[in-house]
PDB file of C-alpha atoms in Angstrom:
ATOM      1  CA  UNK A  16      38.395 -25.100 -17.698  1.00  0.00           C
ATOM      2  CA  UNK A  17      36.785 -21.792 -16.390  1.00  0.00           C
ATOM      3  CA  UNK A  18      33.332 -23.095 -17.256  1.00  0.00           C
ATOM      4  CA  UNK A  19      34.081 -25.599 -15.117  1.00  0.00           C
ATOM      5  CA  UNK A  20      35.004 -23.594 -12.289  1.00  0.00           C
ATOM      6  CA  UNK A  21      31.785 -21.796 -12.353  1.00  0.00           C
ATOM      7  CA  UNK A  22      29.403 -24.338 -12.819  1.00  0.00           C
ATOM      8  CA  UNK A  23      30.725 -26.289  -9.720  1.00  0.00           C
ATOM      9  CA  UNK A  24      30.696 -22.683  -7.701  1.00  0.00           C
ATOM     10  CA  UNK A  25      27.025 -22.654  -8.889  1.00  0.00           C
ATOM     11  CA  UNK A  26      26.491 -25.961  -8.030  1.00  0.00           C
ATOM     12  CA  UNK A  27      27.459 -25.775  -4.849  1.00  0.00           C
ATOM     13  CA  UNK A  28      25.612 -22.497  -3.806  1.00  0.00           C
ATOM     14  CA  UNK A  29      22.569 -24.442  -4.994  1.00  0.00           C
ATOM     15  CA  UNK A  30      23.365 -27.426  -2.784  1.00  0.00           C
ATOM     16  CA  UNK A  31      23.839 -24.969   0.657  1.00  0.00           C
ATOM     17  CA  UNK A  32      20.505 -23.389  -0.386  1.00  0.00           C
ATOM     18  CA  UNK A  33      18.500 -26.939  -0.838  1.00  0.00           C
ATOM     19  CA  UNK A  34      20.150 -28.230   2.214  1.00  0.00           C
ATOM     20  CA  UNK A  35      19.118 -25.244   4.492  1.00  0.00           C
ATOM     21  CA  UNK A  36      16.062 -25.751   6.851  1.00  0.00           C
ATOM     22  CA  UNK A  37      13.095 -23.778   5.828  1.00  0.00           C
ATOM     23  CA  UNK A  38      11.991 -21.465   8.005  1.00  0.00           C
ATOM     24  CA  UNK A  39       8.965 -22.153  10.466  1.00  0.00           C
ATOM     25  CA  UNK A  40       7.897 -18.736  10.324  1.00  0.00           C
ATOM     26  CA  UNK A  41       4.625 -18.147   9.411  1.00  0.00           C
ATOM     27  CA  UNK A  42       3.883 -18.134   4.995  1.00  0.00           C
ATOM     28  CA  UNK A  43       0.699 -15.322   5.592  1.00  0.00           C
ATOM     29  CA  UNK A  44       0.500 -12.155   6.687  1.00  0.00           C
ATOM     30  CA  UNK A  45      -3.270 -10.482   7.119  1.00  0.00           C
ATOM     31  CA  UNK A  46      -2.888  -6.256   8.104  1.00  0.00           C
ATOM     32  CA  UNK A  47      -5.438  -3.801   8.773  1.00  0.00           C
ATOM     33  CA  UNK A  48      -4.252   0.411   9.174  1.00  0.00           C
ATOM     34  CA  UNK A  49      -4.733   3.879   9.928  1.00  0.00           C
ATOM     35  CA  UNK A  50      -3.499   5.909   7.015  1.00  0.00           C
ATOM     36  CA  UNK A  51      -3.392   9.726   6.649  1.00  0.00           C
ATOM     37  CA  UNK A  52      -2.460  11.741   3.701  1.00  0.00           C
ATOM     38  CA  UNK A  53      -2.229  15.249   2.370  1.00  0.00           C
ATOM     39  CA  UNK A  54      -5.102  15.725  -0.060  1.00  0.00           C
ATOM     40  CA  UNK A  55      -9.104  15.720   0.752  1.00  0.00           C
ATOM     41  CA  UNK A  56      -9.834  12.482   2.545  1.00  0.00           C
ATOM     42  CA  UNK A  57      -7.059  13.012   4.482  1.00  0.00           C
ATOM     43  CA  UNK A  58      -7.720   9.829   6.965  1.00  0.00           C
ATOM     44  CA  UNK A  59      -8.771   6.126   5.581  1.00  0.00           C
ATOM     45  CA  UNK A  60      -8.123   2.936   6.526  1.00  0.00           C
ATOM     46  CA  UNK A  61      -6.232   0.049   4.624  1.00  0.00           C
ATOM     47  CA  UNK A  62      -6.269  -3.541   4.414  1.00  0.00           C
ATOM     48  CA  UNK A  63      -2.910  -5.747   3.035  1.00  0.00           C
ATOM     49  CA  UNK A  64      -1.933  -9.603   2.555  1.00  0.00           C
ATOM     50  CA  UNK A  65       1.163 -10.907   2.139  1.00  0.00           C
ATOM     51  CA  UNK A  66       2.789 -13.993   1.500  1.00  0.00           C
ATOM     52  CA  UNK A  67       6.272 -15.564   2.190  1.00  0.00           C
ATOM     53  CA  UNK A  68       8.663 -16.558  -0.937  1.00  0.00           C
ATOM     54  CA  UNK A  69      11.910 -17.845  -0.604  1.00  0.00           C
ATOM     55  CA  UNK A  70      11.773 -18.309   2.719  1.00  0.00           C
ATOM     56  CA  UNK A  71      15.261 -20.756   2.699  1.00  0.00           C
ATOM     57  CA  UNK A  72      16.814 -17.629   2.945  1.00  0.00           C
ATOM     58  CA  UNK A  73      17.925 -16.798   6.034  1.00  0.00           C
ATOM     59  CA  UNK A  74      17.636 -13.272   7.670  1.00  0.00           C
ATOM     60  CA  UNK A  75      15.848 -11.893   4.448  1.00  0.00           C
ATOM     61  CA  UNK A  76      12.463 -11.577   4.088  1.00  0.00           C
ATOM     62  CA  UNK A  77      11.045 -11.662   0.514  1.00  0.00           C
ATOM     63  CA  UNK A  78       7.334 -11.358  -0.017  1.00  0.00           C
ATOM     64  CA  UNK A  79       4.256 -10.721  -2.485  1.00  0.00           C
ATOM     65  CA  UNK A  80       1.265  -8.167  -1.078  1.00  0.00           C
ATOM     66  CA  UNK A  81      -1.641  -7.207  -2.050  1.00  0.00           C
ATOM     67  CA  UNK A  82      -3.030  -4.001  -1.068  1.00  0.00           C
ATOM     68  CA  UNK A  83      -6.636  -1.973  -0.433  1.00  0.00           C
ATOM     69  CA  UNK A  84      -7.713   1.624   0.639  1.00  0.00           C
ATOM     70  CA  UNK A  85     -10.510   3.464   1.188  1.00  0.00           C
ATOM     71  CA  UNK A  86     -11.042   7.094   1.551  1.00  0.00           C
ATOM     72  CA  UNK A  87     -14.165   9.107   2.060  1.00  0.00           C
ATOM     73  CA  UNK A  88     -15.122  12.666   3.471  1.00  0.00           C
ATOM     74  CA  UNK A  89     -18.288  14.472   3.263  1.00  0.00           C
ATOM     75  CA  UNK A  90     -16.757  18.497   2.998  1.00  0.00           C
ATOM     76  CA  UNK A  91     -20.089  20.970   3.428  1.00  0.00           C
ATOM     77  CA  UNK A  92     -20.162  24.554   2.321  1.00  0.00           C
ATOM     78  CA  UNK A  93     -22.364  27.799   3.494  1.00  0.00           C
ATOM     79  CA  UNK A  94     -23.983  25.511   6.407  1.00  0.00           C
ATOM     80  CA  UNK A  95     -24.862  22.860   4.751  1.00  0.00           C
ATOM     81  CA  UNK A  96     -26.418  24.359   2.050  1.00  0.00           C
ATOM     82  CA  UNK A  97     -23.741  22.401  -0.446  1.00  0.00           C
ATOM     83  CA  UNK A  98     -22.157  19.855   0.317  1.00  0.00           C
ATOM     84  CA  UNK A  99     -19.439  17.272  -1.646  1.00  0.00           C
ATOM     85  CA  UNK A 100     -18.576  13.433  -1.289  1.00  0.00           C
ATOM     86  CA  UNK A 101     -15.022  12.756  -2.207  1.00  0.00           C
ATOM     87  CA  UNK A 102     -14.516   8.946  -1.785  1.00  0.00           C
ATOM     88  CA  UNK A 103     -10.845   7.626  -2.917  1.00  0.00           C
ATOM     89  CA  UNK A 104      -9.638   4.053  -2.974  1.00  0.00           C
ATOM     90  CA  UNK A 105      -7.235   2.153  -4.089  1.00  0.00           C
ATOM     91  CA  UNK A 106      -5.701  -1.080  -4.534  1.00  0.00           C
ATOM     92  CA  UNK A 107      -2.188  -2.663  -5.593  1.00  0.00           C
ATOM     93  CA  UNK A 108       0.243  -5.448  -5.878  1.00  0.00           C
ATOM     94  CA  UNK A 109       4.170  -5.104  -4.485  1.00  0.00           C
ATOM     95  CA  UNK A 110       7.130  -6.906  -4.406  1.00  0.00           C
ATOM     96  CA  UNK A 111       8.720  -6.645  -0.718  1.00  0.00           C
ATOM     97  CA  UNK A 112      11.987  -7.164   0.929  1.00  0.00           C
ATOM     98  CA  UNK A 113      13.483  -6.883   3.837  1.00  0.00           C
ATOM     99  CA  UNK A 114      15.631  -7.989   6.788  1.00  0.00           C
ATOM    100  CA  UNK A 115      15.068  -9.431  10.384  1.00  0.00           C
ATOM    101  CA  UNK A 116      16.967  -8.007  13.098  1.00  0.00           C
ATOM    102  CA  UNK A 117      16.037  -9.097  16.454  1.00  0.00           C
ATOM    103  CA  UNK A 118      12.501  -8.133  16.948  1.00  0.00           C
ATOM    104  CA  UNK A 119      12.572  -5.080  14.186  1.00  0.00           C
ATOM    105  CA  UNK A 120      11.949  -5.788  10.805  1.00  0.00           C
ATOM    106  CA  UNK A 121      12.649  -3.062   8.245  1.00  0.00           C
ATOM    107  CA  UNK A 122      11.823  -3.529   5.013  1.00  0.00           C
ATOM    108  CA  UNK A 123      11.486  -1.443   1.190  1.00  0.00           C
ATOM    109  CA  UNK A 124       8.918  -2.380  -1.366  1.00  0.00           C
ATOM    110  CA  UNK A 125       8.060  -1.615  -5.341  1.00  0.00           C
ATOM    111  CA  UNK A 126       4.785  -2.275  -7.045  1.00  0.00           C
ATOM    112  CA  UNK A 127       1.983  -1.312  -9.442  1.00  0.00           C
ATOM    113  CA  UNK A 128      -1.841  -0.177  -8.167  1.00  0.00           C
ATOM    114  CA  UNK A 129      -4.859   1.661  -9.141  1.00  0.00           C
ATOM    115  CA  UNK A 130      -6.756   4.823  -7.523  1.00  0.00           C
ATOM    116  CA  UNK A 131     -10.306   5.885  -8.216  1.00  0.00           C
ATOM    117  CA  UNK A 132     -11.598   9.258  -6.894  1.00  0.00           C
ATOM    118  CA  UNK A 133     -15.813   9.779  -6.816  1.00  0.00           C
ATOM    119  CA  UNK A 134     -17.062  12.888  -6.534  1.00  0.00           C
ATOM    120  CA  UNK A 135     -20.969  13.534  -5.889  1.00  0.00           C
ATOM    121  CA  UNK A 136     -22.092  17.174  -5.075  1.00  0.00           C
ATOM    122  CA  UNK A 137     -25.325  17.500  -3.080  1.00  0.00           C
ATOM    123  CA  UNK A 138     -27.822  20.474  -3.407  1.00  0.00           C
ATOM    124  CA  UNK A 139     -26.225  22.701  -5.822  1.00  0.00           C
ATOM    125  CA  UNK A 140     -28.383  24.807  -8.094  1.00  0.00           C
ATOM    126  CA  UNK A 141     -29.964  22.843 -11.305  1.00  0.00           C
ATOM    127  CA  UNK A 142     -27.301  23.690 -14.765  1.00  0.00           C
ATOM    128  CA  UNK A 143     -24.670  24.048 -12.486  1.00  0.00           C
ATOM    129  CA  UNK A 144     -21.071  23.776 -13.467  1.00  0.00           C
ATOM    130  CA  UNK A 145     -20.613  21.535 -10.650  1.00  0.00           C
ATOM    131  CA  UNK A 146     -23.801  19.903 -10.499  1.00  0.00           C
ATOM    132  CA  UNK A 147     -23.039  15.963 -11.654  1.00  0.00           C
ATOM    133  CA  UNK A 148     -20.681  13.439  -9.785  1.00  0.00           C
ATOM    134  CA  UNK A 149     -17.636  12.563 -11.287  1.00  0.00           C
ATOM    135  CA  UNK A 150     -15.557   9.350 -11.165  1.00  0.00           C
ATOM    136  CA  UNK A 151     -11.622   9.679 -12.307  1.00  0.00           C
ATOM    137  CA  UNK A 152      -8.719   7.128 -12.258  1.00  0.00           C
ATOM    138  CA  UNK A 153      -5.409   6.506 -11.989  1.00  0.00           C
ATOM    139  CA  UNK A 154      -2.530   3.792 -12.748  1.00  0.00           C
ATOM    140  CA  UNK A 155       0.302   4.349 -10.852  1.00  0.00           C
ATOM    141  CA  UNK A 156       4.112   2.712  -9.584  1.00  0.00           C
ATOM    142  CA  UNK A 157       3.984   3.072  -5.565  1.00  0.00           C
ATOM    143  CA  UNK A 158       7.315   2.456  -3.714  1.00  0.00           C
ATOM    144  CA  UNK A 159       7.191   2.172   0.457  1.00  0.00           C
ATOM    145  CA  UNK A 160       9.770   1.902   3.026  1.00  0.00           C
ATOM    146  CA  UNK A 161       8.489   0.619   6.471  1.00  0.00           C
ATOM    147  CA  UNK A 162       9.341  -1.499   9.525  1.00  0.00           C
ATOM    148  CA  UNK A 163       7.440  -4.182  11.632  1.00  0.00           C
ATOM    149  CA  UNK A 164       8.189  -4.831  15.254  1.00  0.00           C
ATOM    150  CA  UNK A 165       7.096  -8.420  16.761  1.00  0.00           C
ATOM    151  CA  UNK A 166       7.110  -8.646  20.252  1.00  0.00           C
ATOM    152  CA  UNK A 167       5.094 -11.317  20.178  1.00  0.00           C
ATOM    153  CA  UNK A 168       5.627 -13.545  17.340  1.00  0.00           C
ATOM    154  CA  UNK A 169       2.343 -13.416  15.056  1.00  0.00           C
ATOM    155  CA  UNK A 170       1.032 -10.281  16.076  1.00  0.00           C
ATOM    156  CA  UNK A 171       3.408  -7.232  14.549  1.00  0.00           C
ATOM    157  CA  UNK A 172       2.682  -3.747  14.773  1.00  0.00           C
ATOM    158  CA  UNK A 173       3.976  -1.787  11.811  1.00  0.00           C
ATOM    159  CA  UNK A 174       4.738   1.680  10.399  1.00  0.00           C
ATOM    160  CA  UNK A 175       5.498   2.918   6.922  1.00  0.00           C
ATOM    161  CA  UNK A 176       5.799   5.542   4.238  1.00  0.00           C
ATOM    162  CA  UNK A 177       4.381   5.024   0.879  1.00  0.00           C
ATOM    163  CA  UNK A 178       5.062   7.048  -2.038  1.00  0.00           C
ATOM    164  CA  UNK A 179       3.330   7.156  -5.162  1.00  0.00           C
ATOM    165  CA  UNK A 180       3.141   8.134  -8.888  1.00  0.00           C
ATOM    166  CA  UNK A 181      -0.302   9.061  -9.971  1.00  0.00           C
ATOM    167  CA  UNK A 182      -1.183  10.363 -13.329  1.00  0.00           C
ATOM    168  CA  UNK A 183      -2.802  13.624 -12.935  1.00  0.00           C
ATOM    169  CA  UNK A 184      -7.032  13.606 -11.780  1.00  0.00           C
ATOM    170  CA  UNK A 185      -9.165  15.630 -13.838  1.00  0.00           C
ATOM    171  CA  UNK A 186      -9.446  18.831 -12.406  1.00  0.00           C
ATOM    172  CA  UNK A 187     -12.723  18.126 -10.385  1.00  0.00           C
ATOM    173  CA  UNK A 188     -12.423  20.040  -7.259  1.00  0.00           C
ATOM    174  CA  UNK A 189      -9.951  23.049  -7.155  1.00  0.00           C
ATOM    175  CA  UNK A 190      -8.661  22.018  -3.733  1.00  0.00           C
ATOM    176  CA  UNK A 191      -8.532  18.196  -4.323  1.00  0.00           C
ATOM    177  CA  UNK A 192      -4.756  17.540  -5.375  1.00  0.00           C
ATOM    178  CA  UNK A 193      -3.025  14.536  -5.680  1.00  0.00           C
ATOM    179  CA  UNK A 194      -0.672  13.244  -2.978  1.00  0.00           C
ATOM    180  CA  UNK A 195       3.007  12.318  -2.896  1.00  0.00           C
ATOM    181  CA  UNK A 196       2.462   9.973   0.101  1.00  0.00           C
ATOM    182  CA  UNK A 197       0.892   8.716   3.111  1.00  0.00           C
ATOM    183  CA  UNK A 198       1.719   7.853   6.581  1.00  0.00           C
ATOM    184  CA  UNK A 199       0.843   4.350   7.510  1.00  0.00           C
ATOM    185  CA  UNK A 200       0.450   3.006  10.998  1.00  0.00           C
ATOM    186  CA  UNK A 201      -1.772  -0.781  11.536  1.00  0.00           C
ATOM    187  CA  UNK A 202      -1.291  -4.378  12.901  1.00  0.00           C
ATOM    188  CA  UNK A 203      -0.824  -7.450  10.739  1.00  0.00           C
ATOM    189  CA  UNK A 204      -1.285 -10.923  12.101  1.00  0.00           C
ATOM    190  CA  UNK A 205       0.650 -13.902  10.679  1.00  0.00           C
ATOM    191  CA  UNK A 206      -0.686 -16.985   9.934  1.00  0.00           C
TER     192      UNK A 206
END
């Protein structure tokens, strides 16, 4: 009798959820950002795409992305008599959720990426301990929390904090460290 009761509670659920109008939003997302960080690069630039699940679901956003950044700095020594190329990037996947209230959209995410740092040094003496370039990387879990604003409806501004796991770099450059997070600010355009 209680197996009853539950199947037709489940049953019904699933018949409000098939009978709801999808959504007309928009299924794509395409961003572009500004991203700073603590470590050497400090400033890059990002790209992201997302895509729409479940969108029967009213006031929640769920959503798959797919993330890419890019890092570079050229740091010189004794006027330019050494110099070093540190070029970082990295690129992910993340579950996303979030909420829609009025025109502000916050939202928390969880996913999985990889990091490669390059290191090339420039015009150091020959036998060297530093004199070879060096590539290192990383697997690591990220986790973000962020919001979106859209004032007008497929152009949304956006801001968020992403925090991230890395396994430890090779000790390349003593004042290269790895980063506990990054401050994101870009555009994304839905489509």
């Amino acid at each position: 009798m209680k197996l009853n009761k539950i199947l037709v509670v489940v049953a019904t659920f699933a018949l409000m959820f098939s009978m709801m109008p999808e959504k007309t939003s928009a299924q794509w997302s395409l961003g572009a950002s500004y991203e700073i960080r603590d470590e050497d690069p400090q400033n890059g630039f990002g790209v992201r795409l997302e895509r729409q699940i479940l969108n029967k679901i009213p006031v929640v956003n769920l959503k798959l992305r797919g993330h890419f950044s890019y890092f570079n700095d050229d740091i010189s020594y004794d006027n330019r008599t050494y110099s070093t190329d540190i070029t970082n990037y990295d690129y992910g996947l993340a579950a996303v959720g979030g909420v829609s209230l009025g025109l502000l959209s916050p939202y928390v995410g969880l996913g999985l990426g990889a990091s490669t740092l390059d290191v090339s040094r420039d015009n150091l003496p020959q036998n060297s301990p530093m004199d070879s370039e060096n590539n290192d990387s990383a697997i690591y879990w990220n986790g973000f929390v962020g919001a979106e604003v859209s004032p007008i409806p497929m152009i949304k501004p956006f801001v968020e904090y992403r925090f991230e796991d890395v396994a430890n770099y090779s000790d390349e450059l003593s004042d290269v460290k790895n980063s506990n997070g990054r401050l994101i600010f870009g555009v994304s355009l839905s489509f």
